[in-house]
mmCIF file of C-alpha atoms in Angstrom:
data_model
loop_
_atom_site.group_PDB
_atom_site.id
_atom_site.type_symbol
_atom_site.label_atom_id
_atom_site.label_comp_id
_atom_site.label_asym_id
_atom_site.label_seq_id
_atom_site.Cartn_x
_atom_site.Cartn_y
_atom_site.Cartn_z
ATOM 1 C CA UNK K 1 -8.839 -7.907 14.332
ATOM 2 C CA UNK K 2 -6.044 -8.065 11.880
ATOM 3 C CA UNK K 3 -2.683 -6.572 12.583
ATOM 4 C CA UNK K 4 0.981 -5.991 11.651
ATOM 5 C CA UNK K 5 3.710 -5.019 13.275
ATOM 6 C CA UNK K 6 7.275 -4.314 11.933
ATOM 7 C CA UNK K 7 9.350 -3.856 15.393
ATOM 8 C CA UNK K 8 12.295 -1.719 13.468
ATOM 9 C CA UNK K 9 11.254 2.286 12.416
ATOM 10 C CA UNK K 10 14.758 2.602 10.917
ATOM 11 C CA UNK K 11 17.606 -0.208 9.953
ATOM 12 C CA UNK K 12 20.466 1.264 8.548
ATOM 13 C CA UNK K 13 23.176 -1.342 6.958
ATOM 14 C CA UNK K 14 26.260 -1.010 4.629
ATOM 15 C CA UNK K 15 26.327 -1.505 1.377
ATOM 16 C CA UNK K 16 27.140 -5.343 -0.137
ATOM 17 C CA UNK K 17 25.835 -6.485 3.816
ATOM 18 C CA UNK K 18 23.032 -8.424 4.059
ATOM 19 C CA UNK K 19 19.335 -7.597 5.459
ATOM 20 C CA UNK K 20 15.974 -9.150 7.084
ATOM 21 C CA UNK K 21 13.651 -6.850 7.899
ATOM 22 C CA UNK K 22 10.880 -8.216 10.666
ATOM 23 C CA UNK K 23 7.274 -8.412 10.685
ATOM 24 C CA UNK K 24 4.810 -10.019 12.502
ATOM 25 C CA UNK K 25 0.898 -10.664 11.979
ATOM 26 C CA UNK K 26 -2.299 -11.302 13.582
ATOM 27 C CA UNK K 27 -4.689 -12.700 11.201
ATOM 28 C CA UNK K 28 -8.018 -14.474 11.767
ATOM 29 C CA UNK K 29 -7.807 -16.842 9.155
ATOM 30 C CA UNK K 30 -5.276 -18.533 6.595
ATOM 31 C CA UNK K 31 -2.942 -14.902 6.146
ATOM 32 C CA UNK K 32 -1.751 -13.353 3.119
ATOM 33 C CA UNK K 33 1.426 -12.068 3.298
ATOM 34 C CA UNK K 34 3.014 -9.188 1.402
ATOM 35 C CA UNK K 35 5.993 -7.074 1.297
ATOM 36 C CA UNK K 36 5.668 -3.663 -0.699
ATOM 37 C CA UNK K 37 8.616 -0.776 -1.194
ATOM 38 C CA UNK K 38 7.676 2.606 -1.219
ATOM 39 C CA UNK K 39 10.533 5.425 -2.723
ATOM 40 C CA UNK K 40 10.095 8.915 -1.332
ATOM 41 C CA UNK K 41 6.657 10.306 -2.810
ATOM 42 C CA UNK K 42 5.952 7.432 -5.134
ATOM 43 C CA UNK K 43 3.440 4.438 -4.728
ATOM 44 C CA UNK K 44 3.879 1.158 -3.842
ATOM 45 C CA UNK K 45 5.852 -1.419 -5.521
ATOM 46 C CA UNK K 46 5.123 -5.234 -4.833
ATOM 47 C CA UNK K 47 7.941 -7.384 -3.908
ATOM 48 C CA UNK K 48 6.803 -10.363 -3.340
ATOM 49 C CA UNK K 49 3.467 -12.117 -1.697
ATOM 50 C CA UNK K 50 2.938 -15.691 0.018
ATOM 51 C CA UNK K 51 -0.105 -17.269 -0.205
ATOM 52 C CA UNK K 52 0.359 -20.760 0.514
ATOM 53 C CA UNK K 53 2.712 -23.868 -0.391
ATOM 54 C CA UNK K 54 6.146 -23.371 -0.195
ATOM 55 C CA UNK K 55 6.913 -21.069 2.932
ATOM 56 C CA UNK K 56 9.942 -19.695 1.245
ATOM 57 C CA UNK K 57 8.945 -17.020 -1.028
ATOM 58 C CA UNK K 58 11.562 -15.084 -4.156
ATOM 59 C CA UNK K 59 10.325 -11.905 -4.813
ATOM 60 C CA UNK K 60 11.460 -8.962 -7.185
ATOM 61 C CA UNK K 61 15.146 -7.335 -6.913
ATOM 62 C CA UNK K 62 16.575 -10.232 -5.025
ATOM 63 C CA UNK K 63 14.590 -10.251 -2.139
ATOM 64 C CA UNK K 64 12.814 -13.262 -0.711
ATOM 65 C CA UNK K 65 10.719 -13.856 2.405
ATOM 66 C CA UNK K 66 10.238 -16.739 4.841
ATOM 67 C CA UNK K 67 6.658 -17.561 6.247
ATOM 68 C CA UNK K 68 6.648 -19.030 9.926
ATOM 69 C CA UNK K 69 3.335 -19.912 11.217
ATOM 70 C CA UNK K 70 4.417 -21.027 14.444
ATOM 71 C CA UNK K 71 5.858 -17.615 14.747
ATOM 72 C CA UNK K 72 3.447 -15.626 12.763
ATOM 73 C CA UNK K 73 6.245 -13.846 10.964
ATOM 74 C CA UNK K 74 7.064 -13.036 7.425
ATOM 75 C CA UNK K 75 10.562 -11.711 7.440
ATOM 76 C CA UNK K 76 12.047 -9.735 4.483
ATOM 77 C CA UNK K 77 15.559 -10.800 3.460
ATOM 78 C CA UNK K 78 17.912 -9.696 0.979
ATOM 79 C CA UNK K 79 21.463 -11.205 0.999
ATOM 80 C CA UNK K 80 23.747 -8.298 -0.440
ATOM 81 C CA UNK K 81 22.056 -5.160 -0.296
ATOM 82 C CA UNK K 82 22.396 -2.379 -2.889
ATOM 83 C CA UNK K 83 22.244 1.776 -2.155
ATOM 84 C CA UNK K 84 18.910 1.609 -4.531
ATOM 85 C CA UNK K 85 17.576 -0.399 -1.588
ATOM 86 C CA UNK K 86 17.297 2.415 0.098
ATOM 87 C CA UNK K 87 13.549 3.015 0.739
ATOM 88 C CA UNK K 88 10.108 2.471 2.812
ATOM 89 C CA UNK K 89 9.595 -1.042 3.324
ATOM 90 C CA UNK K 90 5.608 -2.108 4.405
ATOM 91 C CA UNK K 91 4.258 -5.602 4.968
ATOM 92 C CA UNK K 92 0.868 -6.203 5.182
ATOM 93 C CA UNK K 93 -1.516 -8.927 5.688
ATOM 94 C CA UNK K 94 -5.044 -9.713 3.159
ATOM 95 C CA UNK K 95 -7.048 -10.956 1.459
ATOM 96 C CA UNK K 96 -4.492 -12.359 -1.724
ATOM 97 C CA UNK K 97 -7.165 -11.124 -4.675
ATOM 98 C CA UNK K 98 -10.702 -10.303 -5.347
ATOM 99 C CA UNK K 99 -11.350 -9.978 -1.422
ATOM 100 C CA UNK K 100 -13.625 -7.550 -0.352
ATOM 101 C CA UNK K 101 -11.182 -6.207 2.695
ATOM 102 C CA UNK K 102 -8.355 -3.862 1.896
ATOM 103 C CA UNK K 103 -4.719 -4.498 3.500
ATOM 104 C CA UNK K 104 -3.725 -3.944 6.810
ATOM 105 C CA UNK K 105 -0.411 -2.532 6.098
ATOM 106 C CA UNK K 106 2.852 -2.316 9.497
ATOM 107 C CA UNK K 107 4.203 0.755 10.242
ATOM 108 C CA UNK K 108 6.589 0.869 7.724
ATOM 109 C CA UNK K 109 10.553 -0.050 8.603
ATOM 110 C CA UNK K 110 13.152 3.000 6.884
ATOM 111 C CA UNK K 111 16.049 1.195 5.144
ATOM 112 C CA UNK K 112 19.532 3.359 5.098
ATOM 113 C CA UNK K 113 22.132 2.116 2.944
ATOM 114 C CA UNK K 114 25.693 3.256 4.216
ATOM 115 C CA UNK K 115 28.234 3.185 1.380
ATOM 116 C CA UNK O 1 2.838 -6.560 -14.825
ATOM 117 C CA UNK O 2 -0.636 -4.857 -13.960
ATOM 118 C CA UNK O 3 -0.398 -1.164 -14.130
ATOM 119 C CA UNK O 4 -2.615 1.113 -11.984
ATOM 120 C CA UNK O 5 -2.233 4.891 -13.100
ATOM 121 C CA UNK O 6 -3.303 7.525 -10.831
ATOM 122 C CA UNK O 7 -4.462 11.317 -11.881
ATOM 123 C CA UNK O 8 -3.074 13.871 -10.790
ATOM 124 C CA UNK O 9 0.015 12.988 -9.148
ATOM 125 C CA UNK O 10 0.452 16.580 -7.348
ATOM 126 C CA UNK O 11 -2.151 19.068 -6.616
ATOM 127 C CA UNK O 12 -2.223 22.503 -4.966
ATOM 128 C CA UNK O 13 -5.775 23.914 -4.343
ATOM 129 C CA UNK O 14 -7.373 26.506 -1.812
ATOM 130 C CA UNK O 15 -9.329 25.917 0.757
ATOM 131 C CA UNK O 16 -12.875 25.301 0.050
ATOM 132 C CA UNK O 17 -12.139 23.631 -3.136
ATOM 133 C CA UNK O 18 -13.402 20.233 -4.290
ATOM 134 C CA UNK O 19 -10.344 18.169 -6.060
ATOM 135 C CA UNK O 20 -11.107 14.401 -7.555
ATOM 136 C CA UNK O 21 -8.414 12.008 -7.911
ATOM 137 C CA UNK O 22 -8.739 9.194 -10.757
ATOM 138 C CA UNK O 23 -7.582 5.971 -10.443
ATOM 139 C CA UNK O 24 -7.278 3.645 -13.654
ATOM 140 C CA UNK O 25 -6.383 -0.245 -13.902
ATOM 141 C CA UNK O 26 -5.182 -0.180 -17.643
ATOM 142 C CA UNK O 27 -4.640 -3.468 -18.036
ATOM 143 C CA UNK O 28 -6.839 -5.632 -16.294
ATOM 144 C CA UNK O 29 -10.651 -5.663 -14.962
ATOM 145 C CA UNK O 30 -10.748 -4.316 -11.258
ATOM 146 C CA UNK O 31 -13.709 -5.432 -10.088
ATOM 147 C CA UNK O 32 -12.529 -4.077 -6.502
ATOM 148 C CA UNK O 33 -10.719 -0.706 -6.121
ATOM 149 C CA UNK O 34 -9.343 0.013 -2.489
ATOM 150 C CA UNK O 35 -8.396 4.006 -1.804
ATOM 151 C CA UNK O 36 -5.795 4.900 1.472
ATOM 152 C CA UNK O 37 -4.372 7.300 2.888
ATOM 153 C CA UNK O 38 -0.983 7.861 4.003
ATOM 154 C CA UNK O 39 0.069 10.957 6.168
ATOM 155 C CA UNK O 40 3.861 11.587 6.589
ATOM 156 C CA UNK O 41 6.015 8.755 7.914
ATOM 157 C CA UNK O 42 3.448 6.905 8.874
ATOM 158 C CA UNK O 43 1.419 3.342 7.060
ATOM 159 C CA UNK O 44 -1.343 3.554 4.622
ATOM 160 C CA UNK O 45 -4.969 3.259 6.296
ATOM 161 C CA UNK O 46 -8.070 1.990 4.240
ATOM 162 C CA UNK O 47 -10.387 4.739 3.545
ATOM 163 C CA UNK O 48 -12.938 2.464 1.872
ATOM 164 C CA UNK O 49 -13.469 0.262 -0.501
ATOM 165 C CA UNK O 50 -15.092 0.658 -3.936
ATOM 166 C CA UNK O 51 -17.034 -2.257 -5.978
ATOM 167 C CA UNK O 52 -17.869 -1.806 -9.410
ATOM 168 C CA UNK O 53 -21.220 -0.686 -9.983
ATOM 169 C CA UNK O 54 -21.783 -0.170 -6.271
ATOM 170 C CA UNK O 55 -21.719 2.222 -3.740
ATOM 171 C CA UNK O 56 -18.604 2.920 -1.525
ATOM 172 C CA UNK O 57 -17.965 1.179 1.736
ATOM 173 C CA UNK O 58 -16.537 3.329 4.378
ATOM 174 C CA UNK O 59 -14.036 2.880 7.065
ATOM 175 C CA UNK O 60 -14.915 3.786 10.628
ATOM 176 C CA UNK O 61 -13.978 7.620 11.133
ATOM 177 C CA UNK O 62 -14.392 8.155 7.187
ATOM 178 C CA UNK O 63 -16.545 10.591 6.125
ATOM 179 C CA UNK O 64 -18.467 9.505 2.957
ATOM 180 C CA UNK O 65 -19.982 13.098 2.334
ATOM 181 C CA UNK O 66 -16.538 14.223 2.567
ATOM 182 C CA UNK O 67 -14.628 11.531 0.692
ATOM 183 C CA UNK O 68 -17.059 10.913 -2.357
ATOM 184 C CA UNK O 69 -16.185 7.795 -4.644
ATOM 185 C CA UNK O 70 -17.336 6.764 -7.452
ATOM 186 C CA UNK O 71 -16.860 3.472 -9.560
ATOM 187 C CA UNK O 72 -18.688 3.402 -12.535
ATOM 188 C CA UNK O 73 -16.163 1.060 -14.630
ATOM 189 C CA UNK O 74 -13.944 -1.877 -14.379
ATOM 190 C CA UNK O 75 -11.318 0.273 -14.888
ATOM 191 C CA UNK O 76 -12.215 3.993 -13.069
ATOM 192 C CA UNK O 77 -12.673 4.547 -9.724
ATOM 193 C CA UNK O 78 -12.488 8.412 -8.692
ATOM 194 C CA UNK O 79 -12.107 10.083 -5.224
ATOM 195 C CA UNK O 80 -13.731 13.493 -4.465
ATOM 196 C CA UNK O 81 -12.742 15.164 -1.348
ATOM 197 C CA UNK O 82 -15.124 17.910 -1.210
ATOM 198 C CA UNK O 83 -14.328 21.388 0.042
ATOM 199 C CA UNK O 84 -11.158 20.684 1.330
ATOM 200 C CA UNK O 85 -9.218 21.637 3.969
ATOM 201 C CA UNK O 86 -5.813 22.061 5.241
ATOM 202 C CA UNK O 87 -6.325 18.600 7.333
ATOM 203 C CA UNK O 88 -7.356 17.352 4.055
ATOM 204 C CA UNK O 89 -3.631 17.087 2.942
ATOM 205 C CA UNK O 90 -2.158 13.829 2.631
ATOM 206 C CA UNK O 91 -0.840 11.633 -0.202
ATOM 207 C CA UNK O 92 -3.623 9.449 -1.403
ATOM 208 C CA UNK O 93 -3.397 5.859 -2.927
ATOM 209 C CA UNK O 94 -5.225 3.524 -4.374
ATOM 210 C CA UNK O 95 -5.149 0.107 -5.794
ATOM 211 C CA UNK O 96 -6.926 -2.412 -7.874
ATOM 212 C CA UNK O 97 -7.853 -5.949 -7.948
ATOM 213 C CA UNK O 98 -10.038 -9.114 -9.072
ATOM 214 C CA UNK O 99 -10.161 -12.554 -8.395
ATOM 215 C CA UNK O 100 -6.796 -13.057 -10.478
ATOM 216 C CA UNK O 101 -4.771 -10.337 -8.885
ATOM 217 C CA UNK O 102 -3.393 -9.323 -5.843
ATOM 218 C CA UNK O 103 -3.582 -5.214 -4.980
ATOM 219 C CA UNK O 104 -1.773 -3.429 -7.871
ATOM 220 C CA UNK O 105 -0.911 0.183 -6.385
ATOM 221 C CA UNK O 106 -1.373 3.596 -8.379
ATOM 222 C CA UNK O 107 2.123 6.038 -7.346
ATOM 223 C CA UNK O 108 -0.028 8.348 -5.509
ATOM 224 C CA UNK O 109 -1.768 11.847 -5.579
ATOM 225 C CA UNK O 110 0.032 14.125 -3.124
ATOM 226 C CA UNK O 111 -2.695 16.929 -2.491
ATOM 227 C CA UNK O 112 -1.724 20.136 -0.640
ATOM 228 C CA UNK O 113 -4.277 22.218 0.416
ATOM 229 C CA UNK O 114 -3.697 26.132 1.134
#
């Protein structure tokens, strides 16, 4: 069965520092990989997705995310964060488009900007 | 981008009451329409999965008289949850795809029941 895990419920990190924000997957075949942001009582906002070829993926608002195979992780980074950052952060692991399975989505991992 | 607009955003009903939630892809064909659920502070888990022209496929622990779905257009998908009930509150997503698309997310229908 698939699975995702995001190991950290809350990071909190100053303003202008830099972020990565774990995950890790259990996927049956070839994964795809996506990170989505989620603002208090809104939807879900796609940030970036990996399918295959380069394992180094740029997403929307600066962020970009690295796939490891050998470490079935898909780490979210962001080099200088900014207080809009501040929101629900959810990777999840699917089918990339057209599939007939829905996503299997992590936890979620809280982002707190301090100024 | 793709744009997935969910209908309403907020509702308040009583107890007993059946409420249906739209879900619309406006610019692109969804052939596949996925609908979760997301309780406080915690991930979204697949309720089921909705096909065009078909009927709904069900998660494990989903109740399909409960939860009815409907997907009569590339571009519609609706969720019914009949006579609902306090446990019935959530926020409620979908999202919408094809073979060209990744899952394009609606903003959500937070439904209170009383």
């Amino acid at each position: 069965a698939q699975s995702v895990t995001q190991p950290d419920i809350h990071i909190t990190v100053s303003e202008g520092a830099s972020l990565e924000l774990r995950c890790n997957y259990s996927y049956g075949a070839t994964p795809y990989l996506f990170w989505y942001v989620q603002s208090p009582g809104q939807g879900l906002q796609l940030l970036l997705k990996y399918f295959s070829g380069d394992t180094l993926v740029q997403g929307i608002k600066g962020f970009e995310a690295e796939f490891k195979r050998s470490q079935s992780s898909f780490n979210l980074r962001k080099p200088s964060v900014h207080w809009s950052d501040a929101a629900e952060y959810f990777c999840a692991v699917g089918p990339g488009g057209g599939g007939a399975d829905g996503l299997t989505f992590g936890k979620g991992t809280h982002l707190i900007i301090q100024p | 981008g793709a744009v997935v607009s969910q209908h309403p955003s907020w509702v308040i009903c009583k107890s007993g009451t059946s409420v249906k939630i739209e879900c619309r892809s406006l610019d692109f064909q969804a052939t596949t329409m996925f609908w979760y659920r997301q309780f406080p502070k915690q991930s979204l888990m697949l309720m089921a999965t909705s096909n065009e022209g078909s009927k709904a496929t069900y998660e494990q622990g989903v109740e399909k008289d409960k939860f009815l779905i409907n997907h009569a257009s590339l571009t519609l998908s609706t969720l019914t949850v009949t006579s609902a009930h306090p446990e019935d509150s959530s926020f409620y997503i979908c999202s919408a795809t094809n073979s060209n698309q990744p899952q394009h997310f609606g903003d959500g229908t937070r439904l209170s029941i009383l």
